[in-house]
C-alpha positions in Angstrom: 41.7 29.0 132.7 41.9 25.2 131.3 44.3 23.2 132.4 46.0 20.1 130.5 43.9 17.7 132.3 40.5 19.4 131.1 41.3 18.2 127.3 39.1 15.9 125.7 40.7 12.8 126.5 38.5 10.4 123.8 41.6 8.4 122.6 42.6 7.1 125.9 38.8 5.2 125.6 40.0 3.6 122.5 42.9 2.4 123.7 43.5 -1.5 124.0 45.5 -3.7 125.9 48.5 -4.5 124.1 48.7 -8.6 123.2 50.4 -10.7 120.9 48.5 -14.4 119.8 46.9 -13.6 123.3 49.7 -12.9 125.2 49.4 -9.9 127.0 52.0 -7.2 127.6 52.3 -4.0 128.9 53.4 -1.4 125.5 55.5 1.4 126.3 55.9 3.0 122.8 55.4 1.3 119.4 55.8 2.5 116.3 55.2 1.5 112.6 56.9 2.4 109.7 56.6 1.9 105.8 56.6 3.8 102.8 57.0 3.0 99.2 59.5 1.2 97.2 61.0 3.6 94.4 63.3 3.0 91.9 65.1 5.5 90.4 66.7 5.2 87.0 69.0 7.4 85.6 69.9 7.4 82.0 72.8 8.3 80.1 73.0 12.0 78.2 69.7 12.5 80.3 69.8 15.1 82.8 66.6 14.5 84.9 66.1 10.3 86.4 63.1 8.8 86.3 61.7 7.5 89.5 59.3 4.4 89.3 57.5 3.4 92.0 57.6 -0.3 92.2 54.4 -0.1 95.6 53.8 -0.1 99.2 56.6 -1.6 101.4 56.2 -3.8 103.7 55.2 -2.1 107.1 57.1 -2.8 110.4 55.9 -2.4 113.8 58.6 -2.2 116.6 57.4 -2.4 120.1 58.6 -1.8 123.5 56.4 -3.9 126.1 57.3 -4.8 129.4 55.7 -7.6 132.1 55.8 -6.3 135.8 55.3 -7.2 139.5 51.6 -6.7 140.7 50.9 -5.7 144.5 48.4 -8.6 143.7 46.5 -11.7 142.4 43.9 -10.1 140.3 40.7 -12.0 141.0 40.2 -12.3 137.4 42.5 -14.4 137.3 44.4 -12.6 134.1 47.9 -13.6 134.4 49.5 -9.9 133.4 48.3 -8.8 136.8 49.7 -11.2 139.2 52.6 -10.9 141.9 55.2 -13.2 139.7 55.3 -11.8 136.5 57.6 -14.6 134.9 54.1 -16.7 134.3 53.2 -13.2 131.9 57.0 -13.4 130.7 57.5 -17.0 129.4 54.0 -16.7 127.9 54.5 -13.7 126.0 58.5 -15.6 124.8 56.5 -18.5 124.1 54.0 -16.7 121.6 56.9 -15.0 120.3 59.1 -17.8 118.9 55.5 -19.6 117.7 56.0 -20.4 113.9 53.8 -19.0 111.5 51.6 -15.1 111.4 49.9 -14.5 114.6 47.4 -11.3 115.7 49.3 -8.6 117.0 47.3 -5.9 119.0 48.4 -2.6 119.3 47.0 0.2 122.1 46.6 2.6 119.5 46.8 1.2 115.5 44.7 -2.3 116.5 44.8 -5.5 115.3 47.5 -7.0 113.0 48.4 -10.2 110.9 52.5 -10.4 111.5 55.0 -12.6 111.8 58.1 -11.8 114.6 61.3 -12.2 113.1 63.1 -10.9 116.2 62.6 -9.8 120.1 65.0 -9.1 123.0 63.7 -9.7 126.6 65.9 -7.7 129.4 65.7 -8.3 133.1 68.3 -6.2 135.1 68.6 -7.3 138.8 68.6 -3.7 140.4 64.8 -3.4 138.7 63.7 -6.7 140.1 60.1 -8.0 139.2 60.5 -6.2 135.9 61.4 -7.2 132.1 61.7 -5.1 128.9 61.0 -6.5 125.5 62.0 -5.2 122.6 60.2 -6.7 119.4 59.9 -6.7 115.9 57.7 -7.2 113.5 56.5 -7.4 110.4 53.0 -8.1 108.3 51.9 -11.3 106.7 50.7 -10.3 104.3 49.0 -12.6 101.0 51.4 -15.5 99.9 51.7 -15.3 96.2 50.9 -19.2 95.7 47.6 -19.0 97.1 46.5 -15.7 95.5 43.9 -16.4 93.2 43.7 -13.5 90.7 40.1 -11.3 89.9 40.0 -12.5 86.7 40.7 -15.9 85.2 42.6 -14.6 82.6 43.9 -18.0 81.2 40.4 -18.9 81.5 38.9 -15.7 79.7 41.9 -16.5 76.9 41.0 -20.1 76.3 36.8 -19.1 75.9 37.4 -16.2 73.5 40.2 -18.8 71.4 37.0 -21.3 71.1 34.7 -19.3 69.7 36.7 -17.7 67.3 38.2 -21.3 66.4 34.1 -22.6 66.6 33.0 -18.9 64.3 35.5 -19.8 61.5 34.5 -23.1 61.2 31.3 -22.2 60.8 31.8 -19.4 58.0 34.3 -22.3 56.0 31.9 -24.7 56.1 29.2 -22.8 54.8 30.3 -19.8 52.5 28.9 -16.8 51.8 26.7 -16.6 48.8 29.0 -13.4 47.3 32.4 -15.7 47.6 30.5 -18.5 45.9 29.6 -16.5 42.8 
């Protein structure tokens, strides 16, 4: 009879270490959550609304990581695995109140462009050597001023508006022989 531990256990190869502009933390859950943004209009002597949907909220990823004691130094000299885990604290608050989008890498939904709008760090004396952060965030994504649209529109406007100002020049300058006769 199988037991729980002879599952396939592929996902736990793909996950990553949890990190934030290359800070690394230890993740304890996150989460991410979006849908879409629907407006519903109702109308008056109407008995069924109309619902339009207006596109994709923004998504938000909320994260619980933590920083801990190590029984060690690791030789690799990664700073999320040593005995004073304030170095792997202050980094990770440093990164964290960094202006501008930074990479946010999740164990489980990988890389993101976000920006952190908010975090909570909690050290309780009884659980010394420990800290919990709670953080927020929320994707970058495209700022409307440096979009750059498919299609010159304007561009595409202007063209057409020449040749059909350049075409009737053309046909007043020289008439057809039936409108001269």
């Amino acid at each position: 009879m199988a037991t729980v531990f002879d599952l396939p256990t592929a996902w736990r190869d793909r996950l990553m270490q949890a990190s934030f502009r290359n800070a690394r933390f230890h993740c304890e859950v996150n989460s991410q959550e979006s849908g879409r943004r629907i407006v519903e209009h109702e109308f008056p002597k109407k008995e069924l609304p109309y619902a339009e949907d207006m596109g994709r909220v923004a998504r938000a990823f909320t994260l619980r990581g933590y920083c801990i004691v190590y029984p060690y130094d690791d030789e690799a000299n990664d700073i999320l695995y040593r005995r004073n885990y304030q170095l792997a604290r202050n980094r990770l608050i440093l990164a964290l109140e960094e202006e501008g989008p930074g990479r946010l890498r999740l164990p489980t939904l990988g890389d993101k462009i976000v920006v952190c709008p908010r975090y909570r760090v909690t050290e309780e004396e009884r659980f010394g050597g420990f800290c919990v952060f709670d953080m927020t965030f929320q994707e970058q994504g495209i700022d409307p001023a440096l979009w750059v649209p498919i299609v010159d529109t304007a561009g595409a406007l202007m063209n057409e508006s020449r040749n059909m100002r350049n075409e009737a020049q053309r046909v007043l300058a020289n008439p057809p022989a039936e409108i001269n006769a």
